[in-house]
């Protein structure tokens, strides 16, 4: 049983950062490529060559959005000894499946299973935080077969904020926090929209975490067209949080209730008009996970310090109602191994102190790993 996640730190120019990253995670990245080649074959019948050919459609959109991010991907590919399109496909895995499913649906062919990246995110501060600190985190639920590819990545990139993220090897962005005191947590939402090209989620999430203020982070989410729907929960150390349900057809938003905000994988701010006629939650277990997390996290208001808060968060995020598709998700033995899902990482970030904690897998049977970096060991450190 794995008890800690690999930690990787990169710095320098975009090309240098990418090469350092690729060299450090080469074994995990090759494992990821092998897994997704098999997974795409099972779910959609696509070969990996077909997957990378589809991923190529995002080369120019990413370059136009931020050429440094494409340069970083090129460095990752060079460092790991793979092709740029391999790395791009890992960064746009959800978008490729979405496009293939969308095309098959329109032609009347059987559509592959849409990826349900199940996650439960939270923010707690003010009245919801007994220790007076600002907390953010989530259970990141995804395919169990990529568990050994997850790494904790620290990116030093002045003058932009320093980032700490949990990512699959080769990805340039996912969920995490930065030295400006902003945390980003994310949840898949699902739904069919038009087929116009938008940006991959990894690119958007990295761009959000590259920002130095909560308003600039929100600006990215509101003005950037995503390719697929995704939920974004932003929390900042000053004691503010907002949840944005982003879709290619518009956004909805929510604020905390008495300092507590929890989001899962169904639309909670309102079902988009494009889906309203026949909407069904992509992950029905989200309807259980969200209220259970809220119930458990309400106990934080009685915590008398950060140590107790972390214990209460671990307990809340270890809930097993509805097992195995519970808040703490475990592989379902009734399904083939390639379709097994589990909580890959449970994260718990103290934005007040700058401490970042994660579990290497399900939180019910693992302790939080305190990362060796403090969020504020870098630019934008609080006074």
mmCIF file of C-alpha atoms in Angstrom:
data_model
loop_
_atom_site.group_PDB
_atom_site.id
_atom_site.type_symbol
_atom_site.label_atom_id
_atom_site.label_comp_id
_atom_site.label_asym_id
_atom_site.label_seq_id
_atom_site.Cartn_x
_atom_site.Cartn_y
_atom_site.Cartn_z
ATOM 1 C CA UNK A 1 0.000 0.000 0.000
ATOM 2 C CA UNK A 2 1.434 3.355 -1.072
ATOM 3 C CA UNK A 3 1.572 5.863 1.799
ATOM 4 C CA UNK A 4 3.163 8.914 0.167
ATOM 5 C CA UNK A 5 3.096 10.666 -3.189
ATOM 6 C CA UNK A 6 6.247 11.566 -5.150
ATOM 7 C CA UNK A 7 7.199 15.240 -4.910
ATOM 8 C CA UNK A 8 8.705 17.053 -7.886
ATOM 9 C CA UNK A 9 9.947 20.656 -8.022
ATOM 10 C CA UNK A 10 10.655 22.481 -11.286
ATOM 11 C CA UNK A 11 11.840 26.000 -12.095
ATOM 12 C CA UNK A 12 13.409 28.134 -14.823
ATOM 13 C CA UNK A 13 12.126 28.953 -18.288
ATOM 14 C CA UNK A 14 9.037 27.147 -19.639
ATOM 15 C CA UNK A 15 11.299 24.833 -21.656
ATOM 16 C CA UNK A 16 13.552 24.134 -18.660
ATOM 17 C CA UNK A 17 10.592 23.527 -16.381
ATOM 18 C CA UNK A 18 9.090 21.093 -18.844
ATOM 19 C CA UNK A 19 12.288 19.133 -19.354
ATOM 20 C CA UNK A 20 12.896 18.891 -15.578
ATOM 21 C CA UNK A 21 9.334 17.685 -15.117
ATOM 22 C CA UNK A 22 9.500 15.134 -17.943
ATOM 23 C CA UNK A 23 12.793 13.690 -16.730
ATOM 24 C CA UNK A 24 11.523 13.425 -13.137
ATOM 25 C CA UNK A 25 8.263 11.632 -14.006
ATOM 26 C CA UNK A 26 9.307 9.614 -17.079
ATOM 27 C CA UNK A 27 8.415 6.200 -15.538
ATOM 28 C CA UNK A 28 5.003 7.427 -14.325
ATOM 29 C CA UNK A 29 4.293 9.148 -17.626
ATOM 30 C CA UNK A 30 5.007 5.990 -19.618
ATOM 31 C CA UNK A 31 2.728 4.077 -17.231
ATOM 32 C CA UNK A 32 -0.018 6.630 -17.882
ATOM 33 C CA UNK A 33 0.356 6.275 -21.638
ATOM 34 C CA UNK A 34 0.062 2.513 -21.371
ATOM 35 C CA UNK A 35 -3.007 2.713 -19.182
ATOM 36 C CA UNK A 36 -4.856 5.251 -21.324
ATOM 37 C CA UNK A 37 -4.031 3.363 -24.526
ATOM 38 C CA UNK A 38 -5.857 0.376 -23.034
ATOM 39 C CA UNK A 39 -8.660 2.463 -21.486
ATOM 40 C CA UNK A 40 -9.440 4.333 -24.710
ATOM 41 C CA UNK A 41 -9.454 1.046 -26.589
ATOM 42 C CA UNK A 42 -11.989 -0.456 -24.185
ATOM 43 C CA UNK A 43 -14.264 2.591 -23.870
ATOM 44 C CA UNK A 44 -14.234 3.898 -27.447
ATOM 45 C CA UNK A 45 -12.320 1.500 -29.660
ATOM 46 C CA UNK A 46 -9.730 4.169 -30.444
ATOM 47 C CA UNK A 47 -6.087 3.266 -30.872
ATOM 48 C CA UNK A 48 -3.534 5.510 -29.160
ATOM 49 C CA UNK A 49 -2.493 6.807 -32.583
ATOM 50 C CA UNK A 50 -6.096 7.871 -33.179
ATOM 51 C CA UNK A 51 -6.222 9.489 -29.736
ATOM 52 C CA UNK A 52 -3.116 11.586 -30.386
ATOM 53 C CA UNK A 53 -4.417 12.531 -33.836
ATOM 54 C CA UNK A 54 -7.569 13.881 -32.183
ATOM 55 C CA UNK A 55 -5.533 15.671 -29.524
ATOM 56 C CA UNK A 56 -3.700 17.604 -32.255
ATOM 57 C CA UNK A 57 -6.718 19.885 -32.680
ATOM 58 C CA UNK A 58 -5.693 21.627 -29.427
ATOM 59 C CA UNK A 59 -2.167 22.545 -30.535
ATOM 60 C CA UNK A 60 -3.086 25.930 -31.961
ATOM 61 C CA UNK A 61 -5.744 26.850 -29.355
ATOM 62 C CA UNK A 62 -3.236 26.209 -26.546
ATOM 63 C CA UNK A 63 -0.503 28.107 -28.404
ATOM 64 C CA UNK A 64 -2.851 31.062 -28.950
ATOM 65 C CA UNK A 65 -3.948 31.026 -25.311
ATOM 66 C CA UNK A 66 -0.492 30.771 -23.734
ATOM 67 C CA UNK A 67 2.522 29.748 -25.837
ATOM 68 C CA UNK A 68 4.565 29.165 -22.672
ATOM 69 C CA UNK A 69 2.274 26.289 -21.695
ATOM 70 C CA UNK A 70 2.781 24.596 -25.049
ATOM 71 C CA UNK A 71 6.531 25.124 -24.683
ATOM 72 C CA UNK A 72 6.340 23.506 -21.258
ATOM 73 C CA UNK A 73 4.537 20.513 -22.802
ATOM 74 C CA UNK A 74 7.260 20.257 -25.441
ATOM 75 C CA UNK A 75 9.843 20.180 -22.656
ATOM 76 C CA UNK A 76 7.900 17.458 -20.833
ATOM 77 C CA UNK A 77 7.854 15.363 -23.996
ATOM 78 C CA UNK A 78 11.600 15.848 -24.554
ATOM 79 C CA UNK A 79 12.438 15.058 -20.933
ATOM 80 C CA UNK A 80 10.324 11.899 -20.850
ATOM 81 C CA UNK A 81 11.286 10.708 -24.318
ATOM 82 C CA UNK A 82 7.773 10.788 -25.792
ATOM 83 C CA UNK A 83 5.996 12.828 -28.467
ATOM 84 C CA UNK A 84 4.368 16.218 -27.908
ATOM 85 C CA UNK A 85 1.005 14.780 -28.954
ATOM 86 C CA UNK A 86 1.366 12.076 -26.299
ATOM 87 C CA UNK A 87 1.674 14.785 -23.642
ATOM 88 C CA UNK A 88 -1.119 16.849 -25.174
ATOM 89 C CA UNK A 89 -3.387 13.792 -25.172
ATOM 90 C CA UNK A 90 -2.730 13.264 -21.449
ATOM 91 C CA UNK A 91 -3.717 16.896 -20.896
ATOM 92 C CA UNK A 92 -6.862 16.606 -23.040
ATOM 93 C CA UNK A 93 -7.916 13.055 -22.191
ATOM 94 C CA UNK A 94 -11.424 14.085 -21.124
ATOM 95 C CA UNK A 95 -11.903 16.329 -24.126
ATOM 96 C CA UNK A 96 -10.897 13.577 -26.589
ATOM 97 C CA UNK A 97 -13.406 11.125 -25.107
ATOM 98 C CA UNK A 98 -16.083 13.845 -25.065
ATOM 99 C CA UNK A 99 -15.531 14.624 -28.748
ATOM 100 C CA UNK A 100 -15.603 10.965 -29.771
ATOM 101 C CA UNK A 101 -18.760 10.361 -27.768
ATOM 102 C CA UNK A 102 -20.377 13.499 -29.220
ATOM 103 C CA UNK A 103 -19.559 12.451 -32.792
ATOM 104 C CA UNK A 104 -20.872 8.938 -32.328
ATOM 105 C CA UNK A 105 -24.076 10.199 -30.737
ATOM 106 C CA UNK A 106 -24.751 12.534 -33.682
ATOM 107 C CA UNK A 107 -24.200 9.739 -36.211
ATOM 108 C CA UNK A 108 -26.385 7.283 -34.339
ATOM 109 C CA UNK A 109 -23.496 5.017 -33.365
ATOM 110 C CA UNK A 110 -23.089 3.654 -29.863
ATOM 111 C CA UNK A 111 -21.344 6.324 -27.794
ATOM 112 C CA UNK A 112 -18.529 5.388 -25.394
ATOM 113 C CA UNK A 113 -18.911 5.887 -21.688
ATOM 114 C CA UNK A 114 -18.473 9.561 -20.831
ATOM 115 C CA UNK A 115 -15.746 10.065 -18.210
ATOM 116 C CA UNK A 116 -17.275 10.876 -14.824
ATOM 117 C CA UNK A 117 -14.387 12.440 -12.941
ATOM 118 C CA UNK A 118 -16.057 12.199 -9.568
ATOM 119 C CA UNK A 119 -14.758 14.594 -6.937
ATOM 120 C CA UNK A 120 -16.076 16.291 -3.817
ATOM 121 C CA UNK A 121 -14.610 19.748 -3.122
ATOM 122 C CA UNK A 122 -14.945 22.017 -0.120
ATOM 123 C CA UNK A 123 -14.059 25.377 1.384
ATOM 124 C CA UNK A 124 -14.445 26.265 5.071
ATOM 125 C CA UNK A 125 -13.644 29.537 6.826
ATOM 126 C CA UNK A 126 -15.146 32.133 9.133
ATOM 127 C CA UNK A 127 -18.068 30.651 11.139
ATOM 128 C CA UNK A 128 -17.386 27.205 9.623
ATOM 129 C CA UNK A 129 -13.792 27.091 10.896
ATOM 130 C CA UNK A 130 -13.342 26.773 14.630
ATOM 131 C CA UNK A 131 -9.594 27.432 14.456
ATOM 132 C CA UNK A 132 -10.054 30.671 12.496
ATOM 133 C CA UNK A 133 -8.092 29.347 9.509
ATOM 134 C CA UNK A 134 -9.173 29.170 5.870
ATOM 135 C CA UNK A 135 -9.365 25.596 4.573
ATOM 136 C CA UNK A 136 -9.874 24.108 1.115
ATOM 137 C CA UNK A 137 -9.560 20.660 -0.388
ATOM 138 C CA UNK A 138 -11.230 17.735 -2.052
ATOM 139 C CA UNK A 139 -11.401 14.029 -2.657
ATOM 140 C CA UNK A 140 -10.155 13.515 -6.212
ATOM 141 C CA UNK A 141 -11.882 10.422 -7.592
ATOM 142 C CA UNK A 142 -10.711 9.032 -10.913
ATOM 143 C CA UNK A 143 -9.558 5.840 -12.593
ATOM 144 C CA UNK A 144 -7.768 3.593 -10.103
ATOM 145 C CA UNK A 145 -5.388 2.428 -12.824
ATOM 146 C CA UNK A 146 -3.567 5.775 -12.839
ATOM 147 C CA UNK A 147 -2.999 5.939 -9.077
ATOM 148 C CA UNK A 148 0.712 5.225 -9.505
ATOM 149 C CA UNK A 149 1.052 8.120 -11.961
ATOM 150 C CA UNK A 150 -0.036 10.839 -9.509
ATOM 151 C CA UNK A 151 2.663 13.255 -8.346
ATOM 152 C CA UNK A 152 2.785 16.414 -6.279
ATOM 153 C CA UNK A 153 4.266 19.161 -8.419
ATOM 154 C CA UNK A 154 5.775 22.472 -7.263
ATOM 155 C CA UNK A 155 6.369 25.052 -9.990
ATOM 156 C CA UNK A 156 8.609 28.049 -9.253
ATOM 157 C CA UNK A 157 7.980 30.556 -12.032
ATOM 158 C CA UNK A 158 8.575 34.182 -11.033
ATOM 159 C CA UNK A 159 7.038 36.687 -11.459
ATOM 160 C CA UNK A 160 3.998 34.387 -11.454
ATOM 161 C CA UNK A 161 2.969 32.741 -8.188
ATOM 162 C CA UNK A 162 4.624 29.512 -7.093
ATOM 163 C CA UNK A 163 2.220 26.593 -7.491
ATOM 164 C CA UNK A 164 1.628 23.293 -5.709
ATOM 165 C CA UNK A 165 -0.641 20.869 -7.561
ATOM 166 C CA UNK A 166 -1.644 17.217 -7.559
ATOM 167 C CA UNK A 167 -1.468 16.014 -11.169
ATOM 168 C CA UNK A 168 -1.194 12.923 -13.294
ATOM 169 C CA UNK A 169 2.362 12.729 -14.615
ATOM 170 C CA UNK A 170 2.710 14.931 -17.685
ATOM 171 C CA UNK A 171 -0.261 17.165 -16.952
ATOM 172 C CA UNK A 172 0.444 20.889 -16.634
ATOM 173 C CA UNK A 173 -2.490 21.683 -14.363
ATOM 174 C CA UNK A 174 -5.198 20.152 -12.231
ATOM 175 C CA UNK A 175 -6.080 21.142 -8.669
ATOM 176 C CA UNK A 176 -3.872 22.869 -6.131
ATOM 177 C CA UNK A 177 -2.968 26.212 -4.554
ATOM 178 C CA UNK A 178 -0.489 29.033 -5.059
ATOM 179 C CA UNK A 179 1.736 31.427 -3.158
ATOM 180 C CA UNK A 180 -0.835 34.210 -3.609
ATOM 181 C CA UNK A 181 -3.081 32.240 -1.248
ATOM 182 C CA UNK A 182 -5.554 30.980 -3.866
ATOM 183 C CA UNK A 183 -6.760 27.369 -3.905
ATOM 184 C CA UNK A 184 -8.423 25.764 -6.912
ATOM 185 C CA UNK A 185 -10.507 22.604 -6.603
ATOM 186 C CA UNK A 186 -12.412 21.021 -9.457
ATOM 187 C CA UNK A 187 -15.219 18.594 -10.247
ATOM 188 C CA UNK A 188 -16.507 17.123 -13.504
ATOM 189 C CA UNK A 189 -20.079 18.057 -14.463
ATOM 190 C CA UNK A 190 -20.913 16.400 -17.782
ATOM 191 C CA UNK A 191 -23.525 17.319 -20.352
ATOM 192 C CA UNK A 192 -23.601 17.684 -24.144
ATOM 193 C CA UNK A 193 -23.005 21.078 -25.694
ATOM 194 C CA UNK A 194 -22.010 22.238 -29.177
ATOM 195 C CA UNK A 195 -18.901 20.979 -30.919
ATOM 196 C CA UNK A 196 -16.947 24.260 -31.058
ATOM 197 C CA UNK A 197 -13.350 23.926 -29.899
ATOM 198 C CA UNK A 198 -12.582 25.189 -26.403
ATOM 199 C CA UNK A 199 -9.530 24.828 -24.183
ATOM 200 C CA UNK A 200 -8.657 21.654 -22.253
ATOM 201 C CA UNK A 201 -9.341 21.740 -18.531
ATOM 202 C CA UNK A 202 -5.684 21.244 -17.582
ATOM 203 C CA UNK A 203 -4.783 24.440 -19.453
ATOM 204 C CA UNK A 204 -7.592 26.461 -17.879
ATOM 205 C CA UNK A 205 -6.831 25.224 -14.372
ATOM 206 C CA UNK A 206 -3.140 26.007 -14.700
ATOM 207 C CA UNK A 207 -3.989 29.492 -16.000
ATOM 208 C CA UNK A 208 -6.263 30.081 -13.028
ATOM 209 C CA UNK A 209 -3.533 29.093 -10.569
ATOM 210 C CA UNK A 210 -1.052 31.327 -12.405
ATOM 211 C CA UNK A 211 -3.033 34.369 -11.228
ATOM 212 C CA UNK A 212 -2.098 36.570 -8.273
ATOM 213 C CA UNK A 213 -5.589 37.729 -7.249
ATOM 214 C CA UNK A 214 -8.996 36.126 -6.841
ATOM 215 C CA UNK A 215 -10.530 38.550 -9.338
ATOM 216 C CA UNK A 216 -7.954 37.699 -12.004
ATOM 217 C CA UNK A 217 -8.563 33.993 -11.349
ATOM 218 C CA UNK A 218 -12.302 34.544 -11.793
ATOM 219 C CA UNK A 219 -11.650 36.524 -14.955
ATOM 220 C CA UNK A 220 -9.913 33.490 -16.472
ATOM 221 C CA UNK A 221 -12.881 31.256 -15.684
ATOM 222 C CA UNK A 222 -15.459 33.745 -16.962
ATOM 223 C CA UNK A 223 -13.693 34.802 -20.163
ATOM 224 C CA UNK A 224 -12.112 31.524 -21.295
ATOM 225 C CA UNK A 225 -14.191 29.073 -23.290
ATOM 226 C CA UNK A 226 -13.774 25.545 -21.980
ATOM 227 C CA UNK A 227 -14.310 22.553 -24.246
ATOM 228 C CA UNK A 228 -16.219 20.574 -21.624
ATOM 229 C CA UNK A 229 -18.215 21.466 -18.533
ATOM 230 C CA UNK A 230 -16.382 21.534 -15.208
ATOM 231 C CA UNK A 231 -16.898 22.936 -11.747
ATOM 232 C CA UNK A 232 -14.342 25.274 -10.163
ATOM 233 C CA UNK A 233 -14.243 26.065 -6.454
ATOM 234 C CA UNK A 234 -11.960 29.024 -5.691
ATOM 235 C CA UNK A 235 -10.882 29.854 -2.132
ATOM 236 C CA UNK A 236 -8.510 32.608 -1.021
ATOM 237 C CA UNK A 237 -6.628 33.083 2.240
ATOM 238 C CA UNK A 238 -8.407 36.377 3.001
ATOM 239 C CA UNK A 239 -11.552 34.357 3.766
ATOM 240 C CA UNK A 240 -13.574 34.207 0.569
ATOM 241 C CA UNK A 241 -14.808 31.383 -1.657
ATOM 242 C CA UNK A 242 -16.939 31.092 -4.752
ATOM 243 C CA UNK A 243 -18.021 28.127 -6.827
ATOM 244 C CA UNK A 244 -18.314 28.507 -10.619
ATOM 245 C CA UNK A 245 -20.072 25.868 -12.718
ATOM 246 C CA UNK A 246 -18.384 26.477 -16.076
ATOM 247 C CA UNK A 247 -19.850 25.154 -19.331
ATOM 248 C CA UNK A 248 -19.324 25.978 -23.012
ATOM 249 C CA UNK A 249 -22.827 27.498 -22.942
ATOM 250 C CA UNK A 250 -22.579 29.696 -19.839
ATOM 251 C CA UNK A 251 -21.821 29.680 -16.119
ATOM 252 C CA UNK A 252 -23.623 29.429 -12.794
ATOM 253 C CA UNK A 253 -22.223 30.329 -9.376
ATOM 254 C CA UNK A 254 -22.684 29.763 -5.646
ATOM 255 C CA UNK A 255 -21.355 31.279 -2.439
ATOM 256 C CA UNK A 256 -20.730 29.585 0.935
ATOM 257 C CA UNK A 257 -23.473 29.089 3.478
ATOM 258 C CA UNK A 258 -22.190 30.358 6.822
ATOM 259 C CA UNK A 259 -18.603 29.851 5.673
ATOM 260 C CA UNK A 260 -19.020 26.319 4.260
ATOM 261 C CA UNK A 261 -19.211 25.413 0.573
ATOM 262 C CA UNK A 262 -19.262 21.872 -0.841
ATOM 263 C CA UNK A 263 -19.613 20.799 -4.477
ATOM 264 C CA UNK A 264 -19.807 17.429 -6.218
ATOM 265 C CA UNK A 265 -20.498 16.288 -9.774
ATOM 266 C CA UNK A 266 -24.032 17.533 -10.369
ATOM 267 C CA UNK A 267 -25.220 21.035 -11.194
ATOM 268 C CA UNK A 268 -26.000 22.760 -7.895
ATOM 269 C CA UNK A 269 -26.245 26.397 -8.994
ATOM 270 C CA UNK A 270 -28.844 25.518 -11.629
ATOM 271 C CA UNK A 271 -29.101 23.215 -14.621
ATOM 272 C CA UNK A 272 -27.969 25.003 -17.819
ATOM 273 C CA UNK A 273 -30.748 25.778 -20.288
ATOM 274 C CA UNK A 274 -29.000 23.630 -22.924
ATOM 275 C CA UNK A 275 -29.453 20.575 -20.664
ATOM 276 C CA UNK A 276 -32.647 21.394 -18.768
ATOM 277 C CA UNK A 277 -35.088 19.379 -20.885
ATOM 278 C CA UNK A 278 -33.618 15.968 -20.080
ATOM 279 C CA UNK A 279 -30.832 16.504 -17.539
ATOM 280 C CA UNK A 280 -29.700 13.593 -15.407
ATOM 281 C CA UNK A 281 -26.634 13.776 -13.136
ATOM 282 C CA UNK A 282 -23.546 12.221 -14.706
ATOM 283 C CA UNK A 283 -22.606 10.719 -11.327
ATOM 284 C CA UNK A 284 -25.767 10.010 -9.271
ATOM 285 C CA UNK A 285 -23.668 9.206 -6.179
ATOM 286 C CA UNK A 286 -22.832 12.921 -6.090
ATOM 287 C CA UNK A 287 -26.352 13.448 -4.715
ATOM 288 C CA UNK A 288 -25.251 11.481 -1.632
ATOM 289 C CA UNK A 289 -21.650 12.665 -1.362
ATOM 290 C CA UNK A 290 -22.397 16.388 -1.154
ATOM 291 C CA UNK A 291 -24.780 16.370 1.841
ATOM 292 C CA UNK A 292 -22.636 13.795 3.637
ATOM 293 C CA UNK A 293 -19.567 15.979 3.223
ATOM 294 C CA UNK A 294 -21.513 19.002 4.438
ATOM 295 C CA UNK A 295 -22.667 17.087 7.500
ATOM 296 C CA UNK A 296 -19.163 15.950 8.374
ATOM 297 C CA UNK A 297 -17.488 19.294 7.697
ATOM 298 C CA UNK A 298 -19.946 21.209 9.875
ATOM 299 C CA UNK A 299 -18.069 19.709 12.837
ATOM 300 C CA UNK A 300 -15.076 21.916 11.954
ATOM 301 C CA UNK A 301 -16.740 24.842 13.689
ATOM 302 C CA UNK A 302 -15.970 23.141 17.019
ATOM 303 C CA UNK A 303 -12.272 22.487 16.297
ATOM 304 C CA UNK A 304 -9.793 24.162 18.638
ATOM 305 C CA UNK A 305 -6.745 24.111 16.355
ATOM 306 C CA UNK A 306 -5.381 23.022 12.956
ATOM 307 C CA UNK A 307 -4.456 19.520 14.133
ATOM 308 C CA UNK A 308 -7.996 18.817 15.234
ATOM 309 C CA UNK A 309 -9.366 20.414 12.059
ATOM 310 C CA UNK A 310 -7.315 18.053 9.895
ATOM 311 C CA UNK A 311 -8.566 15.047 11.861
ATOM 312 C CA UNK A 312 -12.158 16.188 11.390
ATOM 313 C CA UNK A 313 -11.615 16.767 7.666
ATOM 314 C CA UNK A 314 -10.095 13.293 7.301
ATOM 315 C CA UNK A 315 -13.063 11.779 9.124
ATOM 316 C CA UNK A 316 -15.588 13.703 7.026
ATOM 317 C CA UNK A 317 -13.905 12.813 3.721
ATOM 318 C CA UNK A 318 -13.669 9.124 4.746
ATOM 319 C CA UNK A 319 -17.463 8.668 4.735
ATOM 320 C CA UNK A 320 -18.605 5.333 3.268
ATOM 321 C CA UNK A 321 -22.369 5.745 2.859
ATOM 322 C CA UNK A 322 -23.148 4.164 -0.518
ATOM 323 C CA UNK A 323 -19.868 2.201 -0.566
ATOM 324 C CA UNK A 324 -18.019 1.670 -2.869
ATOM 325 C CA UNK A 325 -19.229 4.762 -4.768
ATOM 326 C CA UNK A 326 -19.166 6.814 -1.593
ATOM 327 C CA UNK A 327 -17.513 10.083 -0.586
ATOM 328 C CA UNK A 328 -14.392 8.000 0.003
ATOM 329 C CA UNK A 329 -14.519 6.012 -3.249
ATOM 330 C CA UNK A 330 -13.231 2.464 -3.589
ATOM 331 C CA UNK A 331 -12.907 0.174 -6.604
ATOM 332 C CA UNK A 332 -16.112 -1.726 -7.352
ATOM 333 C CA UNK A 333 -15.250 -5.450 -7.689
ATOM 334 C CA UNK A 334 -18.403 -5.957 -9.788
ATOM 335 C CA UNK A 335 -16.773 -4.026 -12.637
ATOM 336 C CA UNK A 336 -13.779 -4.986 -14.810
ATOM 337 C CA UNK A 337 -10.455 -3.693 -13.533
ATOM 338 C CA UNK A 338 -10.034 -1.188 -16.376
ATOM 339 C CA UNK A 339 -13.236 0.518 -15.114
ATOM 340 C CA UNK A 340 -12.248 0.671 -11.454
ATOM 341 C CA UNK A 341 -12.545 4.090 -9.796
ATOM 342 C CA UNK A 342 -11.156 5.245 -6.465
ATOM 343 C CA UNK A 343 -10.194 8.310 -4.481
ATOM 344 C CA UNK A 344 -6.680 8.936 -5.787
ATOM 345 C CA UNK A 345 -5.911 11.880 -3.494
ATOM 346 C CA UNK A 346 -7.629 13.547 -0.578
ATOM 347 C CA UNK A 347 -6.241 17.058 -0.177
ATOM 348 C CA UNK A 348 -6.476 19.386 2.778
ATOM 349 C CA UNK A 349 -4.921 22.849 2.426
ATOM 350 C CA UNK A 350 -4.554 25.372 5.248
ATOM 351 C CA UNK A 351 -4.466 28.657 3.331
ATOM 352 C CA UNK A 352 -3.803 30.610 6.516
ATOM 353 C CA UNK A 353 -0.645 28.734 7.507
ATOM 354 C CA UNK A 354 0.332 27.609 4.000
ATOM 355 C CA UNK A 355 0.424 23.906 4.901
ATOM 356 C CA UNK A 356 -0.558 21.403 2.201
ATOM 357 C CA UNK A 357 -1.625 17.872 3.142
ATOM 358 C CA UNK A 358 -2.538 14.928 0.894
ATOM 359 C CA UNK A 359 -3.267 11.226 1.087
ATOM 360 C CA UNK A 360 -1.820 8.789 -1.443
ATOM 361 C CA UNK A 361 -5.182 7.161 -2.034
ATOM 362 C CA UNK A 362 -8.325 6.733 0.042
ATOM 363 C CA UNK A 363 -8.317 8.834 3.238
ATOM 364 C CA UNK A 364 -10.098 6.201 5.321
ATOM 365 C CA UNK A 365 -6.963 4.059 5.657
ATOM 366 C CA UNK A 366 -4.114 6.553 5.188
ATOM 367 C CA UNK A 367 -2.807 9.533 7.100
ATOM 368 C CA UNK A 368 -2.335 12.934 5.528
ATOM 369 C CA UNK A 369 1.167 13.512 4.131
ATOM 370 C CA UNK A 370 2.488 16.976 5.038
ATOM 371 C CA UNK A 371 4.251 18.240 1.922
ATOM 372 C CA UNK A 372 7.814 19.546 2.342
ATOM 373 C CA UNK A 373 6.914 22.946 0.889
ATOM 374 C CA UNK A 374 4.936 25.772 2.423
ATOM 375 C CA UNK A 375 2.690 27.660 0.007
ATOM 376 C CA UNK A 376 4.275 30.931 1.030
ATOM 377 C CA UNK A 377 7.886 29.908 0.476
ATOM 378 C CA UNK A 378 7.986 32.073 -2.597
ATOM 379 C CA UNK A 379 6.658 35.315 -4.050
ATOM 380 C CA UNK A 380 3.460 36.837 -2.664
ATOM 381 C CA UNK A 381 4.237 35.685 0.881
ATOM 382 C CA UNK A 382 1.839 37.341 3.343
ATOM 383 C CA UNK A 383 3.156 40.178 5.453
#
